[in-house]
Amino acid sequence: MAKATVVIPPSAPKPNRFSGLGQKILVPILAVFTALVIGGLIILISGGNPLEAYRGLIEGAFGTTKAISETFIWATPYIFAGLAVAIAFKGGLFNIGAEGQLALGALAAAWLGYGLPRMLDTTIPAIIHVPLVVIGGALAGGLWGAIPGWLKARTGAHEVINTIMMNYIALGLVSFLLNGPMKDPSPTNVIARTPSIAETAHIGTIFANPALRVHWGTLLALIVAFLIWWLLWKTTVGFEIRTVGTSSGAARYAGINVGRTIVLTMFLSGGLAGLAGAVEVAGLNYRHELSFALGYGFDAIAIALLGRTHPFGVVLASILFGAMRSGATRMQFLTQIPVDIISVVQALILLFVAADEIIRYVYRIRAPKEEVIMTRGWGG
Amino acid sequence: MTTQALPLAQPQTSFWSRLGNARRYIMIATVIGILLLITVLIGRVENTVADIVASFIATTITFATPLTLGALSGLYCERSGVVNIAIEGMMLGSCFFGFIAAGYFKGLGLPDQTALWLGVLIAMFSGLLFAALHAVLSIRFKVNQIISGTVINILAVGLTGYLNRQLFFQQGAHQLQSAGTLSRMPIPLLSDLPLIGGVFNQPPITYLALILVIVTQFVIFKTVWGLRTRAVGEHPRAADTVGINVYKMRYANVLIGGAIAGLAGAFFTLQSVGAFEPGMTAGRGFIALAALIFGNWSPVGAFAAALLFASAQAFQINLQFYSALVPPELDFLKKSQIVGMLPYVLTMVALTGIVGRTTAPAEDGIPYEKGE
């Protein structure tokens, strides 16, 4: 587990106009801005009108109360999945497997939602059923995430390659189950999806207006973000996770059980990704479908990095990414510019956040770099 | 450095552990053998054993082509000390641009095969450009290389998806003709051999892959270039001390790797399918990376691992073909998703060290800071 600080230490820390929080969010904001400018250039070159496109994007994301509701609908799984990647980063681990963990969490939640009441041949009261579905989904994702953690602790096998492999295994498993044993048996169904979950498993919507689909899962995401912050900075477990992430050698000297902490970190990380899937099932889709969980894994990495691996940063980054996703549909409708441009912009954001030297150079920012510590190479 | 790296197999005790690296090849050969055996047992009702084996081998070689090339692409990067998880993105990007280029040259009135070859060159060049981005980010800006790779992977998905739709599927969009696919080039005499004849009746990119395995094995282990490459990957400071330009070696190897990933990309649109679909590389780049690690960063080892993964794919295709003949008690074999998991599970098994420890180049993934 080779680790090092990806930093050049500040040669002479000078007092700066942007201090404290302002300094922390300046570079991400400039990264987003620069990515939007370059994305606009790509739109221009390929024959579109970037100003119209971005107007459609903003309108679709914040133009109406319905648009804002949709933005938060998108942001909710992003918050959970972004926290999943962020907590792994804090523990010095790179979880590329959020996608698979999320899919399994959704699958488990869906089964607990439709299958369990049938198996028990009874209706489960909502006060028990909803928590059961949500916690069950988190556990499924957590266990799936803990496997690469355990393999790393036990054999030193690198979590990056193992989480990628387990994404494909999860995809195969989910695809098999959704096309076979768990497929919605109704005669009209031709899609790989589960039956609908029982009404008692539904997470309710916040507003009475049926056009506003935003549900209590969004609030749960915000609470969980706060809990993760509390866990990381106010508890012994969090201290151990961060210490192992900073230096596993030092952690071992301090008497921390490094192997156990790695497994725990990956369990928590997978559990958060599983929560993303479970809340999508119980709060929005009321079933799981093969195509629902695609693409969250890489988005979550970008969100975790854009949010500086801090829970509150993750929330802000998730709202931004949620806004782009929800606005993109409107943009495509108004201007015929394909929604895929959003992926390009997101990749550019990730690029400029990761290579913030470029941003610092372009905008002549002379501020100390923040330390980001994470796994590199294949270790061994 | 490792976290409690307790090898699962206790060293120097059993016969199995004394076999060392050979264990890997024994495991690969055994798994391929079992898959082939099952195929033969199921299919022999309809076909002769020789026909089944011959077609299994030919299919395996075809599927192994992008995996081999992808693994070789990663090999040049990682031997020089730059981790490359962007093989997938480089392949996807270059298969798109190669396809567009071939269609464009056909539109200019060039014959199909010429247009396709020019497309292959453009694919390699675009692979090289993606690699250049990776190189600048990880060598010049010292960005975490796994993140840099992730950037390229996301960028390739977004860029190809966006351009594909914006350029060809909008009102008044351009019409792009497909130039078809590269034709087979049977090698006289060899292609008539029984059983393995199919290996010598392949389109050109497959031959290039096989040749590149041998060339890379020679370059990495027998030439000055290879020695320098390994030196900057294992101990850059020592290499620097004896006057090797660490940065230059890393840039050059990452670019070579990018061009090879571009060739792997060309396989999809210009040799195999003759059309582009978004996301058509479907994770082959990640399997290629797994093959590289499974093969312990050696060209021949990576090729063997690529054959293993490809044989699992060939097995899947064969079972679909013989679907009606599969006995009911082996029904699970018909579930392509279950059989399709095999390469990924095998990779994870290989990483545990049961089949010999995988040892990455020592400084793989660590940016070099030139001292004073």
PDB file of C-alpha atoms in Angstrom, chain A residues 16-279:
ATOM      1  CA  ASN A  16      -3.863  35.376   1.172  1.00  0.00           C
ATOM      2  CA  ARG A  17      -7.008  37.191   0.214  1.00  0.00           C
ATOM      3  CA  PHE A  18      -8.741  33.839   0.169  1.00  0.00           C
ATOM      4  CA  SER A  19      -8.322  32.332   3.564  1.00  0.00           C
ATOM      5  CA  GLY A  20     -10.093  29.541   5.361  1.00  0.00           C
ATOM      6  CA  LEU A  21     -13.216  28.291   3.685  1.00  0.00           C
ATOM      7  CA  GLY A  22     -12.941  30.690   0.742  1.00  0.00           C
ATOM      8  CA  GLN A  23      -9.549  29.259  -0.108  1.00  0.00           C
ATOM      9  CA  LYS A  24     -10.866  25.702   0.137  1.00  0.00           C
ATOM     10  CA  ILE A  25     -13.660  26.210  -2.354  1.00  0.00           C
ATOM     11  CA  LEU A  26     -11.910  28.620  -4.731  1.00  0.00           C
ATOM     12  CA  VAL A  27     -10.072  25.990  -6.751  1.00  0.00           C
ATOM     13  CA  PRO A  28     -13.107  23.672  -7.172  1.00  0.00           C
ATOM     14  CA  ILE A  29     -15.231  26.634  -8.286  1.00  0.00           C
ATOM     15  CA  LEU A  30     -12.633  27.698 -10.840  1.00  0.00           C
ATOM     16  CA  ALA A  31     -12.335  24.066 -11.963  1.00  0.00           C
ATOM     17  CA  VAL A  32     -16.082  23.891 -12.615  1.00  0.00           C
ATOM     18  CA  PHE A  33     -15.986  27.239 -14.411  1.00  0.00           C
ATOM     19  CA  THR A  34     -13.063  26.232 -16.628  1.00  0.00           C
ATOM     20  CA  ALA A  35     -14.677  22.877 -17.438  1.00  0.00           C
ATOM     21  CA  LEU A  36     -17.874  24.669 -18.485  1.00  0.00           C
ATOM     22  CA  VAL A  37     -15.897  27.029 -20.720  1.00  0.00           C
ATOM     23  CA  ILE A  38     -14.094  24.153 -22.460  1.00  0.00           C
ATOM     24  CA  GLY A  39     -17.342  22.185 -22.695  1.00  0.00           C
ATOM     25  CA  GLY A  40     -18.848  25.271 -24.353  1.00  0.00           C
ATOM     26  CA  LEU A  41     -15.997  25.343 -26.861  1.00  0.00           C
ATOM     27  CA  ILE A  42     -16.633  21.686 -27.717  1.00  0.00           C
ATOM     28  CA  ILE A  43     -20.317  22.469 -28.255  1.00  0.00           C
ATOM     29  CA  LEU A  44     -19.359  25.409 -30.449  1.00  0.00           C
ATOM     30  CA  ILE A  45     -16.919  23.405 -32.574  1.00  0.00           C
ATOM     31  CA  SER A  46     -19.395  20.582 -33.077  1.00  0.00           C
ATOM     32  CA  GLY A  47     -22.000  23.018 -34.352  1.00  0.00           C
ATOM     33  CA  GLY A  48     -24.109  23.954 -31.318  1.00  0.00           C
ATOM     34  CA  ASN A  49     -24.774  27.164 -29.415  1.00  0.00           C
ATOM     35  CA  PRO A  50     -23.163  26.915 -25.973  1.00  0.00           C
ATOM     36  CA  LEU A  51     -25.031  29.875 -24.457  1.00  0.00           C
ATOM     37  CA  GLU A  52     -28.400  28.438 -25.380  1.00  0.00           C
ATOM     38  CA  ALA A  53     -27.277  25.034 -24.169  1.00  0.00           C
ATOM     39  CA  TYR A  54     -26.231  26.339 -20.767  1.00  0.00           C
ATOM     40  CA  ARG A  55     -29.385  28.426 -20.482  1.00  0.00           C
ATOM     41  CA  GLY A  56     -31.400  25.255 -21.045  1.00  0.00           C
ATOM     42  CA  LEU A  57     -29.231  23.478 -18.509  1.00  0.00           C
ATOM     43  CA  ILE A  58     -29.800  26.073 -15.789  1.00  0.00           C
ATOM     44  CA  GLU A  59     -33.487  26.344 -16.599  1.00  0.00           C
ATOM     45  CA  GLY A  60     -33.862  22.581 -16.407  1.00  0.00           C
ATOM     46  CA  ALA A  61     -32.024  22.421 -13.117  1.00  0.00           C
ATOM     47  CA  PHE A  62     -33.412  25.407 -11.186  1.00  0.00           C
ATOM     48  CA  GLY A  63     -36.075  27.039 -13.391  1.00  0.00           C
ATOM     49  CA  THR A  64     -39.168  25.751 -11.613  1.00  0.00           C
ATOM     50  CA  THR A  65     -39.956  24.104  -8.285  1.00  0.00           C
ATOM     51  CA  LYS A  66     -40.354  20.848 -10.194  1.00  0.00           C
ATOM     52  CA  ALA A  67     -36.888  21.337 -11.700  1.00  0.00           C
ATOM     53  CA  ILE A  68     -35.384  21.929  -8.272  1.00  0.00           C
ATOM     54  CA  SER A  69     -37.142  18.840  -6.969  1.00  0.00           C
ATOM     55  CA  GLU A  70     -35.673  16.784  -9.831  1.00  0.00           C
ATOM     56  CA  THR A  71     -32.213  18.201  -9.112  1.00  0.00           C
ATOM     57  CA  PHE A  72     -32.441  16.906  -5.546  1.00  0.00           C
ATOM     58  CA  ILE A  73     -33.806  13.579  -6.794  1.00  0.00           C
ATOM     59  CA  TRP A  74     -30.598  13.221  -8.811  1.00  0.00           C
ATOM     60  CA  ALA A  75     -28.417  14.555  -6.009  1.00  0.00           C
ATOM     61  CA  THR A  76     -29.651  12.031  -3.428  1.00  0.00           C
ATOM     62  CA  PRO A  77     -27.917   8.875  -4.728  1.00  0.00           C
ATOM     63  CA  TYR A  78     -24.913  11.042  -5.624  1.00  0.00           C
ATOM     64  CA  ILE A  79     -24.564  12.138  -1.975  1.00  0.00           C
ATOM     65  CA  PHE A  80     -24.570   8.544  -0.719  1.00  0.00           C
ATOM     66  CA  ALA A  81     -22.271   7.254  -3.467  1.00  0.00           C
ATOM     67  CA  GLY A  82     -19.969  10.283  -3.199  1.00  0.00           C
ATOM     68  CA  LEU A  83     -19.684   9.750   0.558  1.00  0.00           C
ATOM     69  CA  ALA A  84     -18.879   6.095  -0.158  1.00  0.00           C
ATOM     70  CA  VAL A  85     -15.879   7.009  -2.302  1.00  0.00           C
ATOM     71  CA  ALA A  86     -14.883   9.867   0.022  1.00  0.00           C
ATOM     72  CA  ILE A  87     -14.745   7.755   3.191  1.00  0.00           C
ATOM     73  CA  ALA A  88     -12.613   5.191   1.351  1.00  0.00           C
ATOM     74  CA  PHE A  89     -10.256   7.993   0.269  1.00  0.00           C
ATOM     75  CA  LYS A  90     -10.021   9.115   3.892  1.00  0.00           C
ATOM     76  CA  GLY A  91      -8.958   5.579   4.778  1.00  0.00           C
ATOM     77  CA  GLY A  92      -6.336   5.585   2.028  1.00  0.00           C
ATOM     78  CA  LEU A  93      -8.387   3.306  -0.209  1.00  0.00           C
ATOM     79  CA  PHE A  94      -9.672   3.822  -3.738  1.00  0.00           C
ATOM     80  CA  ASN A  95     -13.146   2.344  -4.106  1.00  0.00           C
ATOM     81  CA  ILE A  96     -13.938   2.094  -7.822  1.00  0.00           C
ATOM     82  CA  GLY A  97     -16.597  -0.451  -6.909  1.00  0.00           C
ATOM     83  CA  ALA A  98     -19.394   1.895  -5.824  1.00  0.00           C
ATOM     84  CA  GLU A  99     -21.279   0.915  -8.961  1.00  0.00           C
ATOM     85  CA  GLY A 100     -21.457  -2.780  -8.072  1.00  0.00           C
ATOM     86  CA  GLN A 101     -22.100  -2.112  -4.380  1.00  0.00           C
ATOM     87  CA  LEU A 102     -24.917   0.240  -5.323  1.00  0.00           C
ATOM     88  CA  ALA A 103     -26.471  -2.311  -7.689  1.00  0.00           C
ATOM     89  CA  LEU A 104     -26.398  -5.050  -5.068  1.00  0.00           C
ATOM     90  CA  GLY A 105     -27.821  -2.701  -2.448  1.00  0.00           C
ATOM     91  CA  ALA A 106     -30.670  -1.878  -4.810  1.00  0.00           C
ATOM     92  CA  LEU A 107     -31.219  -5.545  -5.584  1.00  0.00           C
ATOM     93  CA  ALA A 108     -31.333  -6.545  -1.916  1.00  0.00           C
ATOM     94  CA  ALA A 109     -33.646  -3.630  -1.115  1.00  0.00           C
ATOM     95  CA  ALA A 110     -35.950  -4.592  -3.958  1.00  0.00           C
ATOM     96  CA  TRP A 111     -36.148  -8.193  -2.762  1.00  0.00           C
ATOM     97  CA  LEU A 112     -36.844  -7.121   0.821  1.00  0.00           C
ATOM     98  CA  GLY A 113     -39.501  -4.853  -0.629  1.00  0.00           C
ATOM     99  CA  TYR A 114     -41.410  -7.368  -2.788  1.00  0.00           C
ATOM    100  CA  GLY A 115     -40.096 -10.817  -1.852  1.00  0.00           C
ATOM    101  CA  LEU A 116     -40.055 -10.773   1.936  1.00  0.00           C
ATOM    102  CA  PRO A 117     -43.745  -9.963   2.446  1.00  0.00           C
ATOM    103  CA  ARG A 118     -44.603 -12.741  -0.009  1.00  0.00           C
ATOM    104  CA  MET A 119     -42.323 -15.208   1.707  1.00  0.00           C
ATOM    105  CA  LEU A 120     -43.768 -14.370   5.125  1.00  0.00           C
ATOM    106  CA  ASP A 121     -47.197 -14.206   3.539  1.00  0.00           C
ATOM    107  CA  THR A 122     -48.066 -11.089   5.469  1.00  0.00           C
ATOM    108  CA  THR A 123     -47.950  -7.316   5.231  1.00  0.00           C
ATOM    109  CA  ILE A 124     -45.106  -5.779   7.148  1.00  0.00           C
ATOM    110  CA  PRO A 125     -45.995  -2.459   8.793  1.00  0.00           C
ATOM    111  CA  ALA A 126     -44.252   0.454   7.069  1.00  0.00           C
ATOM    112  CA  ILE A 127     -42.531   1.516  10.282  1.00  0.00           C
ATOM    113  CA  ILE A 128     -40.583  -1.768  10.166  1.00  0.00           C
ATOM    114  CA  HIS A 129     -40.556  -2.423   6.435  1.00  0.00           C
ATOM    115  CA  VAL A 130     -38.952   0.848   5.284  1.00  0.00           C
ATOM    116  CA  PRO A 131     -35.988   0.656   7.702  1.00  0.00           C
ATOM    117  CA  LEU A 132     -35.602  -3.032   6.867  1.00  0.00           C
ATOM    118  CA  VAL A 133     -35.342  -2.294   3.143  1.00  0.00           C
ATOM    119  CA  VAL A 134     -32.930   0.595   3.631  1.00  0.00           C
ATOM    120  CA  ILE A 135     -30.685  -1.172   6.148  1.00  0.00           C
ATOM    121  CA  GLY A 136     -30.812  -4.418   4.159  1.00  0.00           C
ATOM    122  CA  GLY A 137     -29.619  -2.610   1.054  1.00  0.00           C
ATOM    123  CA  ALA A 138     -26.813  -0.940   2.999  1.00  0.00           C
ATOM    124  CA  LEU A 139     -25.723  -4.291   4.448  1.00  0.00           C
ATOM    125  CA  ALA A 140     -25.659  -5.950   1.024  1.00  0.00           C
ATOM    126  CA  GLY A 141     -23.506  -3.156  -0.399  1.00  0.00           C
ATOM    127  CA  GLY A 142     -21.348  -3.177   2.729  1.00  0.00           C
ATOM    128  CA  LEU A 143     -20.617  -6.882   2.551  1.00  0.00           C
ATOM    129  CA  TRP A 144     -19.841  -6.632  -1.170  1.00  0.00           C
ATOM    130  CA  GLY A 145     -17.443  -3.784  -0.394  1.00  0.00           C
ATOM    131  CA  ALA A 146     -15.893  -5.588   2.553  1.00  0.00           C
ATOM    132  CA  ILE A 147     -14.690  -8.459   0.324  1.00  0.00           C
ATOM    133  CA  PRO A 148     -12.008  -6.437  -1.493  1.00  0.00           C
ATOM    134  CA  GLY A 149     -11.174  -4.841   1.863  1.00  0.00           C
ATOM    135  CA  TRP A 150     -10.664  -8.237   3.428  1.00  0.00           C
ATOM    136  CA  LEU A 151      -8.623  -9.436   0.448  1.00  0.00           C
ATOM    137  CA  LYS A 152      -6.402  -6.373   0.781  1.00  0.00           C
ATOM    138  CA  ALA A 153      -5.919  -6.809   4.514  1.00  0.00           C
ATOM    139  CA  ARG A 154      -5.326 -10.541   4.222  1.00  0.00           C
ATOM    140  CA  THR A 155      -3.297 -10.913   1.016  1.00  0.00           C
ATOM    141  CA  GLY A 156      -2.324  -7.394  -0.029  1.00  0.00           C
ATOM    142  CA  ALA A 157      -4.371  -7.752  -3.253  1.00  0.00           C
ATOM    143  CA  HIS A 158      -5.007  -4.256  -4.568  1.00  0.00           C
ATOM    144  CA  GLU A 159      -8.483  -2.888  -3.976  1.00  0.00           C
ATOM    145  CA  VAL A 160      -8.577  -0.930  -7.242  1.00  0.00           C
ATOM    146  CA  ILE A 161      -8.408  -3.972  -9.475  1.00  0.00           C
ATOM    147  CA  ASN A 162     -10.581  -6.069  -7.150  1.00  0.00           C
ATOM    148  CA  THR A 163     -13.336  -3.471  -6.921  1.00  0.00           C
ATOM    149  CA  ILE A 164     -13.316  -3.183 -10.733  1.00  0.00           C
ATOM    150  CA  MET A 165     -13.553  -6.968 -11.029  1.00  0.00           C
ATOM    151  CA  MET A 166     -16.356  -7.056  -8.473  1.00  0.00           C
ATOM    152  CA  ASN A 167     -18.260  -4.432 -10.468  1.00  0.00           C
ATOM    153  CA  TYR A 168     -18.408  -6.848 -13.373  1.00  0.00           C
ATOM    154  CA  ILE A 169     -19.271  -9.785 -11.126  1.00  0.00           C
ATOM    155  CA  ALA A 170     -22.072  -7.730  -9.564  1.00  0.00           C
ATOM    156  CA  LEU A 171     -23.284  -6.706 -13.002  1.00  0.00           C
ATOM    157  CA  GLY A 172     -23.370 -10.349 -14.115  1.00  0.00           C
ATOM    158  CA  LEU A 173     -25.108 -11.414 -10.922  1.00  0.00           C
ATOM    159  CA  VAL A 174     -27.717  -8.661 -11.084  1.00  0.00           C
ATOM    160  CA  SER A 175     -28.305  -9.258 -14.780  1.00  0.00           C
ATOM    161  CA  PHE A 176     -28.714 -12.992 -14.144  1.00  0.00           C
ATOM    162  CA  LEU A 177     -31.148 -12.481 -11.266  1.00  0.00           C
ATOM    163  CA  LEU A 178     -33.174  -9.807 -13.051  1.00  0.00           C
ATOM    164  CA  ASN A 179     -33.484 -11.998 -16.136  1.00  0.00           C
ATOM    165  CA  GLY A 180     -34.173 -15.127 -14.131  1.00  0.00           C
ATOM    166  CA  PRO A 181     -35.258 -15.766 -10.564  1.00  0.00           C
ATOM    167  CA  MET A 182     -36.074 -12.155  -9.699  1.00  0.00           C
ATOM    168  CA  LYS A 183     -37.649 -11.086 -12.995  1.00  0.00           C
ATOM    169  CA  ASP A 184     -41.016  -9.394 -12.826  1.00  0.00           C
ATOM    170  CA  PRO A 185     -43.316 -12.265 -13.888  1.00  0.00           C
ATOM    171  CA  SER A 186     -46.193 -10.116 -15.127  1.00  0.00           C
ATOM    172  CA  PRO A 187     -47.032 -11.201 -18.706  1.00  0.00           C
ATOM    173  CA  THR A 188     -46.571  -7.733 -20.202  1.00  0.00           C
ATOM    174  CA  ASN A 189     -43.023  -7.329 -18.848  1.00  0.00           C
ATOM    175  CA  VAL A 190     -40.112  -7.760 -21.252  1.00  0.00           C
ATOM    176  CA  ILE A 191     -37.489  -5.767 -19.305  1.00  0.00           C
ATOM    177  CA  ALA A 192     -34.922  -7.104 -16.845  1.00  0.00           C
ATOM    178  CA  ARG A 193     -36.523  -5.753 -13.678  1.00  0.00           C
ATOM    179  CA  THR A 194     -37.943  -6.899 -10.378  1.00  0.00           C
ATOM    180  CA  PRO A 195     -41.653  -6.781  -9.464  1.00  0.00           C
ATOM    181  CA  SER A 196     -42.838  -3.614  -7.705  1.00  0.00           C
ATOM    182  CA  ILE A 197     -42.079  -3.416  -4.002  1.00  0.00           C
ATOM    183  CA  ALA A 198     -44.924  -3.423  -1.491  1.00  0.00           C
ATOM    184  CA  GLU A 199     -46.441  -0.039  -0.653  1.00  0.00           C
ATOM    185  CA  THR A 200     -45.341  -0.504   2.941  1.00  0.00           C
ATOM    186  CA  ALA A 201     -41.727  -0.290   1.748  1.00  0.00           C
ATOM    187  CA  HIS A 202     -42.143   3.067   0.025  1.00  0.00           C
ATOM    188  CA  ILE A 203     -40.255   6.069   1.362  1.00  0.00           C
ATOM    189  CA  GLY A 204     -42.815   8.878   1.201  1.00  0.00           C
ATOM    190  CA  THR A 205     -42.525  12.086  -0.783  1.00  0.00           C
ATOM    191  CA  ILE A 206     -41.965  15.299   1.159  1.00  0.00           C
ATOM    192  CA  PHE A 207     -44.605  17.395  -0.618  1.00  0.00           C
ATOM    193  CA  ALA A 208     -48.240  16.588  -1.306  1.00  0.00           C
ATOM    194  CA  ASN A 209     -47.961  17.900  -4.899  1.00  0.00           C
ATOM    195  CA  PRO A 210     -47.498  14.773  -7.069  1.00  0.00           C
ATOM    196  CA  ALA A 211     -45.304  16.683  -9.547  1.00  0.00           C
ATOM    197  CA  LEU A 212     -42.632  17.082  -6.854  1.00  0.00           C
ATOM    198  CA  ARG A 213     -41.092  13.644  -6.531  1.00  0.00           C
ATOM    199  CA  VAL A 214     -38.443  14.603  -3.968  1.00  0.00           C
ATOM    200  CA  HIS A 215     -38.701  12.167  -1.044  1.00  0.00           C
ATOM    201  CA  TRP A 216     -37.501  11.811   2.550  1.00  0.00           C
ATOM    202  CA  GLY A 217     -34.479   9.871   1.294  1.00  0.00           C
ATOM    203  CA  THR A 218     -32.956  13.233   0.374  1.00  0.00           C
ATOM    204  CA  LEU A 219     -33.165  14.328   4.007  1.00  0.00           C
ATOM    205  CA  LEU A 220     -31.679  10.984   5.026  1.00  0.00           C
ATOM    206  CA  ALA A 221     -28.752  11.652   2.681  1.00  0.00           C
ATOM    207  CA  LEU A 222     -28.080  14.999   4.385  1.00  0.00           C
ATOM    208  CA  ILE A 223     -28.306  13.399   7.835  1.00  0.00           C
ATOM    209  CA  VAL A 224     -25.960  10.597   6.786  1.00  0.00           C
ATOM    210  CA  ALA A 225     -23.495  13.178   5.441  1.00  0.00           C
ATOM    211  CA  PHE A 226     -23.515  14.835   8.852  1.00  0.00           C
ATOM    212  CA  LEU A 227     -23.104  11.454  10.607  1.00  0.00           C
ATOM    213  CA  ILE A 228     -20.115  10.581   8.426  1.00  0.00           C
ATOM    214  CA  TRP A 229     -18.519  13.925   9.264  1.00  0.00           C
ATOM    215  CA  TRP A 230     -19.170  13.202  12.952  1.00  0.00           C
ATOM    216  CA  LEU A 231     -17.796   9.665  12.608  1.00  0.00           C
ATOM    217  CA  LEU A 232     -14.622  10.785  10.847  1.00  0.00           C
ATOM    218  CA  TRP A 233     -13.705  13.722  13.067  1.00  0.00           C
ATOM    219  CA  LYS A 234     -15.399  13.121  16.406  1.00  0.00           C
ATOM    220  CA  THR A 235     -14.974   9.408  17.087  1.00  0.00           C
ATOM    221  CA  THR A 236     -12.102   7.009  17.729  1.00  0.00           C
ATOM    222  CA  VAL A 237     -13.104   4.842  14.764  1.00  0.00           C
ATOM    223  CA  GLY A 238     -12.926   7.880  12.503  1.00  0.00           C
ATOM    224  CA  PHE A 239      -9.537   8.798  13.899  1.00  0.00           C
ATOM    225  CA  GLU A 240      -8.304   5.279  13.205  1.00  0.00           C
ATOM    226  CA  ILE A 241      -9.639   5.368   9.652  1.00  0.00           C
ATOM    227  CA  ARG A 242      -7.929   8.698   8.972  1.00  0.00           C
ATOM    228  CA  THR A 243      -4.684   7.584  10.596  1.00  0.00           C
ATOM    229  CA  VAL A 244      -4.540   4.406   8.505  1.00  0.00           C
ATOM    230  CA  GLY A 245      -5.284   6.565   5.477  1.00  0.00           C
ATOM    231  CA  THR A 246      -2.468   8.974   6.243  1.00  0.00           C
ATOM    232  CA  SER A 247       0.148   6.398   7.127  1.00  0.00           C
ATOM    233  CA  SER A 248      -0.512   2.739   7.756  1.00  0.00           C
ATOM    234  CA  GLY A 249       2.959   2.362   9.232  1.00  0.00           C
ATOM    235  CA  ALA A 250       2.368   5.062  11.833  1.00  0.00           C
ATOM    236  CA  ALA A 251      -1.063   3.608  12.532  1.00  0.00           C
ATOM    237  CA  ARG A 252       0.449   0.216  13.255  1.00  0.00           C
ATOM    238  CA  TYR A 253       2.994   1.787  15.641  1.00  0.00           C
ATOM    239  CA  ALA A 254       0.138   3.510  17.405  1.00  0.00           C
ATOM    240  CA  GLY A 255      -1.438   0.144  18.007  1.00  0.00           C
ATOM    241  CA  ILE A 256      -4.250   0.443  15.503  1.00  0.00           C
ATOM    242  CA  ASN A 257      -5.358  -2.813  13.936  1.00  0.00           C
ATOM    243  CA  VAL A 258      -4.704  -1.773  10.342  1.00  0.00           C
ATOM    244  CA  GLY A 259      -6.245  -4.823   8.683  1.00  0.00           C
ATOM    245  CA  ARG A 260      -9.450  -4.515  10.667  1.00  0.00           C
ATOM    246  CA  THR A 261      -9.668  -0.798   9.917  1.00  0.00           C
ATOM    247  CA  ILE A 262      -9.276  -1.438   6.173  1.00  0.00           C
ATOM    248  CA  VAL A 263     -12.085  -4.000   6.213  1.00  0.00           C
ATOM    249  CA  LEU A 264     -14.265  -1.643   8.262  1.00  0.00           C
ATOM    250  CA  THR A 265     -13.592   1.295   5.933  1.00  0.00           C
ATOM    251  CA  MET A 266     -14.509  -0.748   2.892  1.00  0.00           C
ATOM    252  CA  PHE A 267     -17.609  -2.065   4.684  1.00  0.00           C
ATOM    253  CA  LEU A 268     -18.746   1.475   5.475  1.00  0.00           C
ATOM    254  CA  SER A 269     -17.900   2.610   1.969  1.00  0.00           C
ATOM    255  CA  GLY A 270     -19.810  -0.243   0.355  1.00  0.00           C
ATOM    256  CA  GLY A 271     -22.646   0.288   2.823  1.00  0.00           C
ATOM    257  CA  LEU A 272     -23.018   3.931   1.762  1.00  0.00           C
ATOM    258  CA  ALA A 273     -23.080   2.888  -1.898  1.00  0.00           C
ATOM    259  CA  GLY A 274     -25.647   0.220  -0.994  1.00  0.00           C
ATOM    260  CA  LEU A 275     -27.723   2.932   0.709  1.00  0.00           C
ATOM    261  CA  ALA A 276     -27.704   4.895  -2.535  1.00  0.00           C
ATOM    262  CA  GLY A 277     -29.210   1.906  -4.313  1.00  0.00           C
ATOM    263  CA  ALA A 278     -31.691   1.096  -1.547  1.00  0.00           C
ATOM    264  CA  VAL A 279     -32.986   4.669  -1.323  1.00  0.00           C
TER     265      VAL A 279
END
